[in-house]
Amino acid sequence: MSHHYTVIKGEDFTEMLSKKVVFILCIGNTKTAEIPGITVAGANPDLIKFTPPADAELLYYGYCKSIPFPPATPDGKPTPALITYTALKLVNCPLFIVNSGLIVKPKVPYIDIGLSVGENILKRSAMKIENIREAFKRAKIIGNEISKYADVIMIAESIPAGTTTAGAVLKALGKKFAVSSSMPENPINIKLKVIDKAVKRVKSRDVFHIISEVGDPVMVGVMGIAIGSKKPVVLAGGTQMAAIAHLINEIKTKIETEAKRDDEINDVNVSIATTKYVVEDRSADMISISPDVNIIAVDPGLEKTSKPGLKAYAKGFVKEGVGAGGATLLAYANGITQKQFLKELEESYVRIIEKQ
Amino acid sequence: MSHHYTVIKGEDFTEMLSKKVVFILCIGNTKTAEIPGITVAGANPDLIKFTPPADAELLYYGYCKSIPFPPATPDGKPTPALITYTALKLVNCPLFIVNSGLIVKPKVPYIDIGLSVGENILKRSAMKIENIREAFKRAKIIGNEISKYADVIMIAESIPAGTTTAGAVLKALGKKFAVSSSMPENPINIKLKVIDKAVKRVKSRDVFHIISEVGDPVMVGVMGIAIGSKKPVVLAGGTQMAAIAHLINEIKTKIETEAKRDDEINDVNVSIATTKYVVEDRSADMISISPDVNIIAVDPGLEKTSKPGLKAYAKGFVKEGVGAGGATLLAYANGITQKQFLKELEESYVRIIEKQ
């Protein structure tokens, strides 16, 4: 097994990933992404809403259908879905897409759990609490059904401006809330302004209340699937998954106090896998914002590539998303070396990006 | 293993069902169900459109959410989802719901493959051929992903008036087309009139053309999932599944002649499991209308029950649906005796029907 990864916290769970893993991508939108300058997850503001469905299409088809080219930043850095696509193809892992509150539906099969797009948390509450409860219940069913034959569920996300809602949730929970960004110059000031204003609406530490005020719908999908699973769960992502791991901990410890709750809450084993680019991000602080769960930082070795769009990742652009870090670890756990992986990734890049 | 089943054609595939089975219910609607007297899959004409989503809800929750009571015929015979619910609970089999062209979405998680309700085939073409092609592609992805960890995929259906569209497809393929019904007095004359008129629009034997003229969206979902699967598939249903088995055979043998087709067509192993009530239906002819695939007729022993709604099945009411026959066989294959199964089914009946 390749050792191009580092255990940052807890134990090394990589070996578990050589068993039967199911990869689930939760995609959604928050209108928080409409705040100018808050995200670069789209070549221009009009395209941001297409990024999650286009990421899903790329994973199944190797090209996008909702837009004529893969998602990219305004300066042309391609979506991390390229990395995830390459990894999942190599290990032939089952993939399911969950509509966790999309504006535009993807042109692939997807699981619907009844979520709508999240509102702009700068202006108003993100979602209705009844919608969260119902979607959480449905997401738990998915986690439960899939965990019957899977040994591990890996859950990834794609939601532009998701680091801002993650920061707001962390602050509302009273945690450190430095969060990463898809830009090398993290727009901290804009994010802080949004987070501060949004969190003023939060009146309690109840998880559903916090999400309904300052969260986003992808959190509901990821959290529900994780809590519904009877097998270990790996959250594949950066600071967003750190926030969700805190939410899961809150639910696991607080659920008894909720009245009339007939729902089953599994004591799910949660770990996080992300790229080393997130962990090395000085503007965020992945390690200290995360709860006490196993965390692995994966090194895709992108500083070694000649492909400019990929090399940029090693310089702090994009960094993570669509479960790129977790998917790379999955490839490593299944005997792919960093060198082989990089070669395959470059071939994906040539076919999907350069030949456009 | 209980032997309350009969191999009607081919080989006994029951042993296969003690392995990892995933149960998929494809639900949808055809406006053909609006023709007066053609179906009793609903307590009154306004409720027919709720039957498929309510069946799906019953399977996950043991009660319905879209309507305040389980689907039933106008004279109170309950949905066969009761049987399926009981069987799936006993074997703890993973269940997925596929929206195969619904009017009303179920209040459960469901997989969307982009299908809309089918038109009334008496009046016009059922669906656009482009929609069929795209949904077929998406359904194949689902079959492929699920078959990676499953050993067998069992596919069921719920679509009111589905036996009429099945009859039309069989006639269009040049096959015998006597089809069963959820009524003891099969409304053959109405069905024949609809089928004769609809089939006049059919201009070729191309599968997608035939479905687009006289089929229904559930056929597209079932067929796509089956063709996408790399593992054996059991179609759980009566004459509708016989029609779909013919369509799958056509696709498997004819696909090479279609131009520019990049799609992978697996040489999937297809069997059929249905109730003995369908096979014994003299107005239909399940055996002779089916292609050369393994067929098992399952005996749930409902003549032995004191519950009137269930006993009616043994007298030719309802007979089959929601994969009731296949699900019962699944229970038998996993060591449940007919006696135990009947006891559990009666308990479901008390809780779900009598205590309403």
XYZ file of C-alpha atoms in Angstrom:
712
model
C 0.000 0.000 0.000
C 1.161 3.484 -0.815
C 1.858 5.651 2.215
C 1.222 9.028 0.701
C -1.100 9.988 3.499
C -0.746 11.113 7.112
C -2.840 10.230 10.128
C -3.559 13.643 11.620
C -5.775 12.561 14.501
C -6.839 9.206 15.957
C -6.186 5.940 14.162
C -5.299 4.863 10.658
C -8.547 3.584 9.100
C -7.114 3.096 5.605
C -7.211 -0.710 5.718
C -10.989 -0.560 6.125
C -11.148 1.003 2.649
C -9.955 -2.209 0.989
C -13.316 -3.747 1.933
C -16.690 -3.041 0.310
C -16.971 0.744 0.153
C -19.984 2.583 -1.272
C -19.326 6.184 -2.324
C -22.208 8.628 -1.918
C -22.021 12.185 -3.256
C -24.471 14.635 -1.667
C -25.025 17.630 -3.920
C -26.963 20.779 -3.243
C -26.985 24.546 -3.275
C -27.215 27.414 -0.827
C -28.171 30.869 -2.075
C -25.356 32.078 0.184
C -23.209 31.419 -2.907
C -24.886 34.454 -4.542
C -22.978 36.812 -2.221
C -20.330 38.401 -4.472
C -16.804 37.117 -3.861
C -17.740 34.303 -1.455
C -17.005 31.350 -3.757
C -15.113 30.505 -6.933
C -16.895 27.164 -7.464
C -17.995 28.149 -10.947
C -16.423 29.972 -13.896
C -18.838 32.888 -13.369
C -21.718 33.688 -10.972
C -24.363 32.362 -13.386
C -22.620 28.991 -13.597
C -22.209 28.359 -9.855
C -25.594 26.636 -9.574
C -24.552 24.111 -12.252
C -21.388 23.020 -10.445
C -22.946 20.306 -8.212
C -25.006 18.581 -10.951
C -22.102 18.850 -13.398
C -19.771 17.261 -10.823
C -22.218 14.335 -10.502
C -22.395 13.920 -14.277
C -18.613 13.942 -14.545
C -18.344 11.097 -12.015
C -20.662 8.796 -13.993
C -19.885 9.758 -17.579
C -16.444 11.373 -17.608
C -18.057 14.486 -19.092
C -20.781 16.939 -18.130
C -24.268 17.240 -19.601
C -25.840 20.211 -17.791
C -23.008 22.485 -18.943
C -20.801 21.910 -22.012
C -17.539 21.827 -20.007
C -16.465 20.673 -16.547
C -16.929 23.070 -13.600
C -13.947 25.370 -13.025
C -12.933 28.484 -11.133
C -13.034 31.835 -13.000
C -9.269 31.492 -13.650
C -9.688 27.978 -15.057
C -8.790 25.592 -12.243
C -10.858 22.453 -12.862
C -13.246 20.783 -10.433
C -11.834 18.231 -7.957
C -14.443 15.847 -9.402
C -11.628 14.982 -11.863
C -9.695 13.376 -9.005
C -12.745 11.570 -7.631
C -13.715 10.344 -11.108
C -10.257 8.881 -11.642
C -10.199 7.149 -8.249
C -13.704 5.641 -8.461
C -13.015 4.327 -11.962
C -9.821 2.634 -10.732
C -11.466 0.863 -7.791
C -14.868 0.288 -9.494
C -16.667 1.395 -6.357
C -20.493 1.741 -6.375
C -21.506 5.391 -6.609
C -24.819 6.992 -5.658
C -25.768 10.644 -6.035
C -28.098 12.266 -3.507
C -30.060 15.423 -4.340
C -29.441 17.333 -1.122
C -31.207 20.535 -2.182
C -30.263 21.295 -5.782
C -31.308 24.225 -7.958
C -30.614 22.244 -11.156
C -31.205 18.463 -11.234
C -28.343 16.381 -12.669
C -28.741 14.341 -15.851
C -27.881 11.155 -13.973
C -29.931 8.898 -11.696
C -30.103 10.446 -8.265
C -31.692 9.709 -4.902
C -34.210 12.310 -3.828
C -34.783 12.944 -0.117
C -37.132 15.915 -0.502
C -34.713 18.811 0.082
C -34.885 22.262 -1.532
C -32.089 24.789 -2.081
C -30.911 26.534 1.102
C -31.602 30.238 1.529
C -28.867 32.888 1.764
C -27.917 32.795 5.455
C -26.816 36.445 5.354
C -30.430 37.443 4.743
C -32.690 34.815 6.303
C -33.079 31.341 7.818
C -31.573 28.623 5.622
C -34.388 26.055 5.743
C -37.592 25.109 7.534
C -37.042 22.826 10.476
C -39.892 20.468 9.397
C -38.128 19.972 6.053
C -34.906 19.117 7.877
C -36.647 16.556 10.077
C -38.337 14.835 7.136
C -35.245 14.841 4.886
C -33.068 13.619 7.763
C -35.448 10.671 8.209
C -35.270 9.846 4.501
C -31.472 10.197 4.419
C -31.236 7.805 7.365
C -33.216 5.224 5.375
C -30.669 5.512 2.562
C -27.755 5.105 4.973
C -29.445 2.096 6.541
C -30.312 0.355 3.257
C -26.875 0.903 1.721
C -25.044 -0.198 4.885
C -26.744 -3.617 4.743
C -24.254 -4.858 2.104
C -21.493 -2.232 2.286
C -18.666 -2.481 4.839
C -17.978 1.266 4.773
C -19.904 4.265 3.438
C -17.817 7.160 2.152
C -19.803 10.386 1.871
C -18.690 13.393 -0.186
C -20.199 16.801 -0.944
C -20.450 19.420 -3.645
C -22.044 22.709 -2.629
C -20.652 26.130 -3.572
C -20.200 28.395 -0.506
C -20.397 25.325 1.715
C -17.375 26.456 3.751
C -19.265 29.583 4.807
C -22.304 27.695 6.113
C -19.861 25.239 7.750
C -18.169 28.164 9.511
C -21.534 29.469 10.703
C -22.507 26.055 12.082
C -19.167 25.739 13.904
C -19.586 29.172 15.438
C -23.200 28.420 16.431
C -21.969 25.252 18.161
C -19.391 27.336 20.042
C -16.475 25.739 18.188
C -13.488 27.290 16.479
C -14.673 28.222 13.037
C -11.693 28.980 10.817
C -12.698 27.310 7.559
C -10.957 26.657 4.300
C -11.787 27.992 0.867
C -11.434 27.061 -2.770
C -9.294 30.197 -3.236
C -5.627 30.610 -2.265
C -6.595 33.968 -0.728
C -9.444 32.901 1.538
C -12.083 35.692 1.538
C -12.153 35.614 5.319
C -13.637 39.078 5.773
C -16.695 38.422 3.642
C -17.198 35.046 5.319
C -16.851 36.475 8.821
C -19.393 39.173 8.089
C -21.917 36.612 6.795
C -21.244 34.195 9.658
C -21.526 36.844 12.379
C -24.804 38.188 11.090
C -26.314 34.727 10.470
C -25.353 33.274 13.853
C -27.230 36.107 15.641
C -30.440 34.259 14.684
C -29.373 31.084 16.519
C -31.248 30.700 19.829
C -30.200 27.207 20.976
C -27.686 24.449 20.438
C -30.275 22.108 18.916
C -28.761 20.667 15.734
C -31.860 21.047 13.578
C -32.376 24.615 14.801
C -28.778 25.539 13.990
C -28.965 24.049 10.495
C -32.341 25.690 9.861
C -30.860 29.089 10.702
C -27.291 29.025 9.366
C -26.663 25.669 7.668
C -27.264 24.239 4.224
C -29.207 21.245 2.844
C -26.108 19.163 2.082
C -25.428 18.953 5.817
C -28.829 17.297 6.285
C -28.157 14.663 3.629
C -24.642 13.814 4.816
C -25.646 13.749 8.489
C -28.741 11.618 7.859
C -26.938 9.029 5.743
C -24.145 8.810 8.340
C -26.539 8.430 11.280
C -28.592 5.830 9.375
C -25.566 3.676 8.590
C -24.875 0.555 10.625
C -21.333 0.435 9.262
C -18.407 2.870 9.662
C -18.678 6.127 7.742
C -15.849 8.142 6.204
C -16.678 11.784 5.554
C -14.651 12.750 2.494
C -14.013 16.450 2.635
C -12.383 19.332 4.462
C -13.711 21.884 6.890
C -17.312 21.247 5.801
C -17.022 17.639 6.922
C -15.428 18.766 10.194
C -18.577 20.816 10.870
C -20.816 17.876 9.950
C -18.795 15.564 12.219
C -19.558 17.948 15.098
C -23.262 17.921 14.188
C -23.271 14.110 14.167
C -21.640 14.072 17.613
C -24.276 16.485 18.920
C -27.066 14.297 17.549
C -25.555 11.119 18.979
C -25.209 12.593 22.472
C -28.300 14.791 22.635
C -30.940 12.737 20.940
C -32.354 11.208 24.145
C -33.513 14.604 25.322
C -35.773 15.189 22.339
C -39.398 14.437 23.049
C -41.364 11.780 21.196
C -38.493 10.758 18.991
C -39.142 7.328 17.534
C -36.141 7.475 15.281
C -33.274 5.073 15.562
C -29.894 6.764 16.002
C -26.995 4.422 15.289
C -23.788 4.977 17.228
C -21.973 5.340 13.940
C -18.189 5.315 13.732
C -17.180 8.492 11.852
C -13.789 9.321 10.328
C -12.655 12.090 7.997
C -10.430 11.871 4.933
C -9.309 15.028 3.182
C -6.456 16.323 1.053
C -3.234 17.561 2.588
C -3.924 20.874 0.810
C -6.790 21.551 3.217
C -4.781 20.502 6.263
C -1.880 22.727 5.193
C -4.180 25.722 4.669
C -2.999 28.315 7.182
C -6.144 30.417 6.829
C -8.223 27.516 8.100
C -7.305 25.103 10.850
C -8.702 21.717 9.897
C -7.160 19.911 12.827
C -8.285 22.134 15.668
C -11.793 22.717 14.300
C -12.456 18.959 13.978
C -13.955 16.866 16.750
C -12.103 13.858 18.147
C -12.462 11.565 15.163
C -9.880 9.822 13.016
C -8.567 12.228 10.401
C -6.310 11.349 7.486
C -4.693 13.883 5.165
C -4.083 12.417 1.721
C -1.334 13.547 -0.616
C -2.252 13.228 -4.287
C 1.247 14.513 -5.143
C -0.023 17.192 -7.495
C 3.135 19.286 -7.241
C 4.736 16.614 -9.454
C 2.372 17.006 -12.404
C 3.003 19.044 -15.555
C -0.725 19.758 -15.946
C -1.220 23.374 -14.811
C -4.845 22.926 -13.686
C -3.822 20.120 -11.329
C -0.530 21.644 -10.200
C -2.543 24.636 -8.970
C -4.062 22.434 -6.259
C -0.631 22.080 -4.669
C -0.417 25.882 -4.637
C -3.637 26.260 -2.661
C -6.233 26.551 -5.392
C -9.450 24.476 -5.035
C -7.727 22.084 -2.546
C -10.629 19.662 -2.024
C -14.252 18.914 -2.907
C -16.418 16.110 -4.359
C -14.610 13.827 -1.878
C -11.309 14.111 -3.791
C -9.136 13.356 -0.749
C -11.209 10.388 0.399
C -11.420 8.985 -3.116
C -7.637 9.218 -3.493
C -7.205 7.365 -0.188
C -9.635 4.738 -1.478
C -7.396 4.242 -4.518
C -4.288 3.985 -2.319
C -6.024 1.500 0.006
C -6.755 -0.672 -3.005
C -3.136 -0.939 -4.094
C -2.822 2.002 -6.485
C 0.467 3.850 -5.964
C 0.672 7.640 -5.983
C 2.638 7.413 -9.216
C 0.000 5.250 -10.934
C -2.767 7.449 -9.618
C -1.102 10.598 -10.914
C -0.645 9.007 -14.338
C -4.331 8.038 -14.501
C -5.349 11.476 -13.251
C -3.282 13.144 -15.972
C -4.981 10.940 -18.571
C -8.376 12.035 -17.219
C -7.168 15.647 -17.404
C -6.096 15.296 -21.034
C -9.372 13.660 -22.060
C -11.782 15.756 -19.993
C -10.078 19.169 -19.832
C -7.475 19.576 -22.593
C -9.524 17.958 -25.376
C -12.564 20.164 -24.694
C -36.665 -24.706 2.961
C -40.402 -24.588 2.447
C -41.583 -26.028 -0.839
C -44.720 -24.022 -1.264
C -43.764 -23.026 -4.735
C -43.735 -24.664 -8.172
C -41.201 -24.389 -10.972
C -43.412 -23.630 -13.949
C -40.722 -23.248 -16.595
C -36.940 -23.732 -16.654
C -34.924 -24.256 -13.495
C -35.438 -23.722 -9.790
C -33.567 -20.499 -8.930
C -34.805 -20.329 -5.319
C -31.437 -21.170 -3.766
C -29.954 -18.037 -5.337
C -32.320 -15.996 -3.164
C -30.539 -17.043 0.029
C -27.597 -14.906 -1.129
C -27.404 -11.093 -1.113
C -30.619 -9.911 -2.754
C -31.473 -6.248 -3.309
C -35.182 -5.531 -3.815
C -36.066 -2.645 -6.144
C -39.628 -1.403 -6.538
C -40.293 0.590 -9.717
C -43.389 2.752 -9.328
C -45.150 4.865 -11.903
C -48.419 5.757 -13.555
C -50.046 5.539 -16.952
C -53.054 7.703 -17.742
C -54.494 4.537 -19.298
C -55.713 3.905 -15.729
C -58.208 6.784 -16.233
C -60.263 4.637 -18.642
C -63.384 3.702 -16.640
C -63.445 0.081 -15.475
C -59.900 -0.816 -16.548
C -58.348 -1.110 -13.066
C -59.346 -1.533 -9.425
C -55.926 -0.530 -8.061
C -57.437 2.189 -5.898
C -60.568 2.561 -3.731
C -61.989 5.076 -6.250
C -60.803 6.712 -9.507
C -59.373 9.760 -7.703
C -57.199 7.574 -5.483
C -55.636 5.419 -8.226
C -52.749 7.836 -8.740
C -51.788 7.529 -5.059
C -51.511 3.735 -5.112
C -47.850 3.467 -6.265
C -46.402 6.078 -3.827
C -48.537 4.698 -0.978
C -47.260 1.180 -1.732
C -43.682 2.479 -1.456
C -44.427 4.202 1.854
C -46.010 1.049 3.236
C -42.859 -0.958 2.456
C -40.575 1.396 4.434
C -42.846 2.530 7.263
C -45.587 -0.073 7.637
C -48.124 2.695 6.995
C -48.883 5.216 4.251
C -48.244 8.952 4.276
C -49.624 10.196 0.940
C -53.069 8.789 1.773
C -54.392 8.085 5.293
C -54.978 4.357 4.652
C -53.307 1.606 2.592
C -54.268 1.266 -1.095
C -57.254 -1.039 -1.656
C -59.747 -2.041 -4.323
C -63.201 -0.360 -4.278
C -64.574 -3.402 -2.405
C -61.822 -3.231 0.221
C -59.212 -5.810 -0.824
C -55.891 -4.468 0.438
C -52.741 -3.841 -1.594
C -50.302 -6.751 -2.107
C -47.677 -4.398 -0.636
C -48.782 -5.951 2.680
C -47.260 -9.258 1.594
C -44.075 -7.640 0.299
C -43.720 -5.539 3.462
C -43.970 -8.649 5.634
C -41.424 -10.589 3.567
C -38.827 -7.802 3.341
C -39.039 -7.159 7.081
C -38.452 -10.863 7.779
C -35.352 -11.140 5.584
C -34.063 -7.578 6.213
C -33.323 -7.142 2.527
C -32.144 -3.737 1.195
C -34.987 -1.922 -0.542
C -34.798 0.893 -3.067
C -37.708 2.726 -4.675
C -37.408 3.997 -8.251
C -39.644 6.798 -9.550
C -40.532 5.277 -12.918
C -42.940 8.010 -14.001
C -45.096 8.957 -11.021
C -47.912 11.498 -10.811
C -47.454 11.861 -7.025
C -43.977 11.538 -5.465
C -43.735 9.215 -2.451
C -42.810 10.510 1.006
C -39.797 8.184 1.113
C -36.342 8.438 -0.440
C -36.535 7.419 -4.062
C -34.236 7.142 -7.054
C -35.184 9.455 -9.899
C -34.341 8.445 -13.474
C -36.116 11.338 -15.195
C -39.384 9.647 -16.228
C -42.818 11.301 -16.464
C -46.259 9.708 -16.250
C -47.236 7.674 -19.329
C -50.046 8.938 -21.544
C -53.330 7.069 -22.070
C -52.468 4.606 -24.846
C -56.089 4.535 -26.039
C -55.742 8.168 -27.086
C -52.108 8.832 -27.937
C -48.478 7.698 -27.786
C -47.381 6.736 -24.264
C -44.021 8.522 -24.104
C -41.398 10.303 -26.196
C -38.713 7.999 -27.476
C -35.909 10.400 -26.401
C -37.203 10.233 -22.825
C -37.146 6.449 -22.967
C -33.562 6.400 -24.230
C -32.338 8.762 -21.517
C -34.246 7.083 -18.666
C -33.130 3.641 -19.871
C -29.524 4.825 -19.677
C -30.029 6.123 -16.143
C -31.834 2.954 -15.035
C -28.937 0.888 -16.391
C -26.543 2.885 -14.186
C -28.667 2.004 -11.152
C -28.687 -1.688 -12.104
C -24.938 -1.605 -12.606
C -24.107 0.184 -9.341
C -26.402 -1.987 -7.216
C -25.180 -5.219 -8.832
C -21.607 -4.481 -7.730
C -22.320 -5.758 -4.181
C -25.622 -7.616 -4.633
C -25.709 -11.262 -5.794
C -29.240 -10.957 -7.174
C -31.501 -8.018 -7.989
C -35.225 -8.596 -7.535
C -37.337 -6.000 -9.357
C -41.011 -5.362 -8.618
C -43.602 -2.932 -9.967
C -46.629 -0.926 -8.927
C -48.539 0.773 -11.747
C -52.330 0.769 -12.026
C -53.511 -0.464 -15.464
C -50.083 -1.995 -16.039
C -51.598 -5.248 -17.302
C -53.250 -3.357 -20.177
C -50.016 -1.724 -21.379
C -48.333 -5.123 -20.914
C -50.967 -6.703 -23.168
C -50.418 -4.025 -25.787
C -46.661 -4.581 -25.742
C -47.107 -8.349 -26.092
C -49.445 -7.871 -29.056
C -47.064 -5.354 -30.661
C -44.259 -7.919 -30.334
C -46.477 -10.504 -32.041
C -46.808 -12.587 -28.882
C -49.853 -14.056 -27.200
C -51.286 -11.297 -25.076
C -53.792 -12.725 -22.622
C -52.978 -10.783 -19.470
C -54.105 -11.005 -15.875
C -56.039 -8.458 -13.845
C -56.515 -7.365 -10.260
C -60.208 -8.300 -10.604
C -61.679 -11.812 -10.461
C -63.728 -10.910 -13.556
C -60.967 -9.675 -15.858
C -62.381 -6.740 -17.920
C -61.094 -8.373 -21.093
C -63.379 -6.487 -23.477
C -62.270 -3.032 -22.339
C -58.620 -4.120 -22.397
C -58.893 -5.638 -25.868
C -60.481 -2.478 -27.252
C -57.691 -0.324 -25.811
C -54.957 -2.717 -26.914
C -56.299 -3.077 -30.480
C -56.569 0.650 -31.002
C -53.183 1.440 -29.419
C -51.244 -1.222 -31.318
C -52.409 0.244 -34.656
C -49.866 3.035 -34.030
C -46.956 0.572 -33.838
C -44.858 0.639 -37.033
C -41.883 -1.576 -36.116
C -40.648 -4.168 -33.644
C -38.087 -1.775 -32.133
C -38.416 -2.006 -28.356
C -38.218 1.717 -27.682
C -40.716 2.444 -30.465
C -43.170 -0.104 -29.074
C -42.905 1.267 -25.527
C -43.210 4.840 -26.768
C -46.470 3.969 -28.525
C -48.215 1.452 -26.257
C -46.087 0.895 -23.143
C -45.687 2.610 -19.801
C -42.772 4.221 -17.898
C -42.416 1.394 -15.377
C -41.337 -0.900 -18.221
C -38.429 1.459 -18.944
C -37.242 1.445 -15.335
C -37.504 -2.320 -14.863
C -35.905 -3.088 -18.237
C -33.048 -0.620 -17.720
C -32.176 -1.835 -14.230
C -32.254 -5.458 -15.444
C -30.081 -4.774 -18.492
C -27.618 -2.753 -16.383
C -27.191 -5.515 -13.824
C -24.102 -7.726 -13.939
C -25.816 -10.233 -11.638
C -28.932 -12.388 -12.137
C -32.240 -10.558 -12.057
C -35.571 -11.857 -10.784
C -38.610 -10.020 -12.109
C -41.185 -10.195 -9.332
C -44.604 -9.951 -10.897
C -47.159 -11.504 -13.184
C -48.077 -10.865 -16.781
C -46.484 -7.403 -16.703
C -43.123 -8.980 -15.952
C -43.687 -11.550 -18.711
C -44.022 -8.645 -21.163
C -40.906 -6.972 -19.792
C -38.966 -10.252 -20.037
C -39.840 -10.319 -23.752
C -38.667 -6.707 -24.128
C -35.366 -7.574 -22.429
C -34.891 -10.520 -24.796
C -35.556 -8.262 -27.778
C -32.990 -5.736 -26.531
C -30.380 -8.426 -25.864
C -30.722 -9.939 -29.333
C -31.390 -6.853 -31.436
C -29.108 -4.267 -29.954
C -26.258 -4.819 -32.405
C -28.373 -3.574 -35.262
C -28.944 -0.158 -33.725
C -26.678 2.515 -35.112
C -24.203 4.443 -32.990
C -25.086 2.708 -29.780
C -22.290 3.107 -27.254
C -24.285 1.548 -24.442
C -23.218 -1.613 -22.741
C -25.864 -4.346 -22.766
C -25.185 -7.065 -20.231
C -26.290 -10.571 -21.108
C -28.329 -10.609 -17.925
C -29.850 -13.812 -16.583
C -33.584 -13.118 -16.111
C -36.101 -15.195 -14.139
C -39.675 -14.509 -13.057
C -41.304 -15.140 -9.676
C -45.028 -14.612 -9.269
C -47.932 -15.841 -7.169
C -49.776 -19.027 -8.012
C -52.931 -16.883 -8.212
C -51.635 -15.304 -11.417
C -50.558 -18.639 -12.886
C -53.956 -20.158 -12.070
C -55.823 -17.243 -13.673
C -57.747 -18.788 -16.574
C -58.459 -15.425 -18.196
C -54.733 -14.849 -18.619
C -52.125 -17.417 -19.568
C -48.956 -16.550 -17.703
C -47.061 -19.617 -18.884
C -47.663 -19.365 -22.596
C -47.241 -15.580 -22.801
C -43.822 -15.732 -21.069
C -40.538 -16.153 -22.926
C -38.232 -19.062 -22.187
C -37.041 -17.962 -18.785
C -37.212 -19.658 -15.401
C -40.627 -19.080 -13.858
C -41.648 -19.955 -10.320
C -45.205 -19.748 -9.002
C -45.244 -19.088 -5.263
C -48.043 -20.181 -2.944
C -48.557 -17.844 0.014
C -51.305 -20.209 1.239
C -53.861 -17.445 1.621
C -56.835 -19.800 1.437
C -55.843 -20.843 4.980
C -56.194 -17.399 6.560
C -59.189 -16.089 8.497
C -58.477 -12.524 7.364
C -61.055 -11.754 4.658
C -58.887 -9.198 2.793
C -56.128 -11.785 2.375
C -58.378 -14.778 1.764
C -59.809 -12.887 -1.213
C -56.439 -13.274 -2.997
C -56.982 -17.041 -3.113
C -60.351 -16.371 -4.764
C -58.796 -14.360 -7.581
C -58.897 -10.832 -6.220
C -55.730 -8.666 -6.581
C -53.565 -11.814 -7.090
C -50.168 -10.097 -7.344
C -48.376 -6.738 -7.400
C -45.553 -4.861 -5.626
C -43.508 -8.053 -6.118
C -45.637 -9.993 -3.613
C -44.878 -13.395 -5.175
C -41.136 -12.792 -5.452
C -40.934 -11.374 -1.936
C -42.732 -14.442 -0.552
C -40.264 -16.690 -2.388
C -37.446 -14.628 -0.873
C -38.843 -15.341 2.596
C -39.140 -19.069 1.816
C -35.583 -19.174 0.436
C -34.364 -17.709 3.715
C -35.877 -20.424 5.860
C -39.299 -18.964 6.650
C -42.018 -21.625 6.385
C -45.377 -20.917 4.793
C -46.978 -21.242 8.221
C -44.620 -18.701 9.818
C -45.020 -16.371 6.881
C -48.809 -16.523 7.068
C -48.680 -15.780 10.803
C -46.458 -12.720 10.235
C -48.649 -11.596 7.349
C -51.748 -11.802 9.528
C -50.001 -9.697 12.179
C -49.193 -7.089 9.504
C -52.846 -7.234 8.425
C -54.099 -6.632 11.962
C -51.739 -3.716 12.553
C -51.950 -2.070 9.127
C -55.521 -2.819 7.998
C -57.765 -3.766 10.935
C -56.462 -1.118 13.346
C -56.957 1.721 10.840
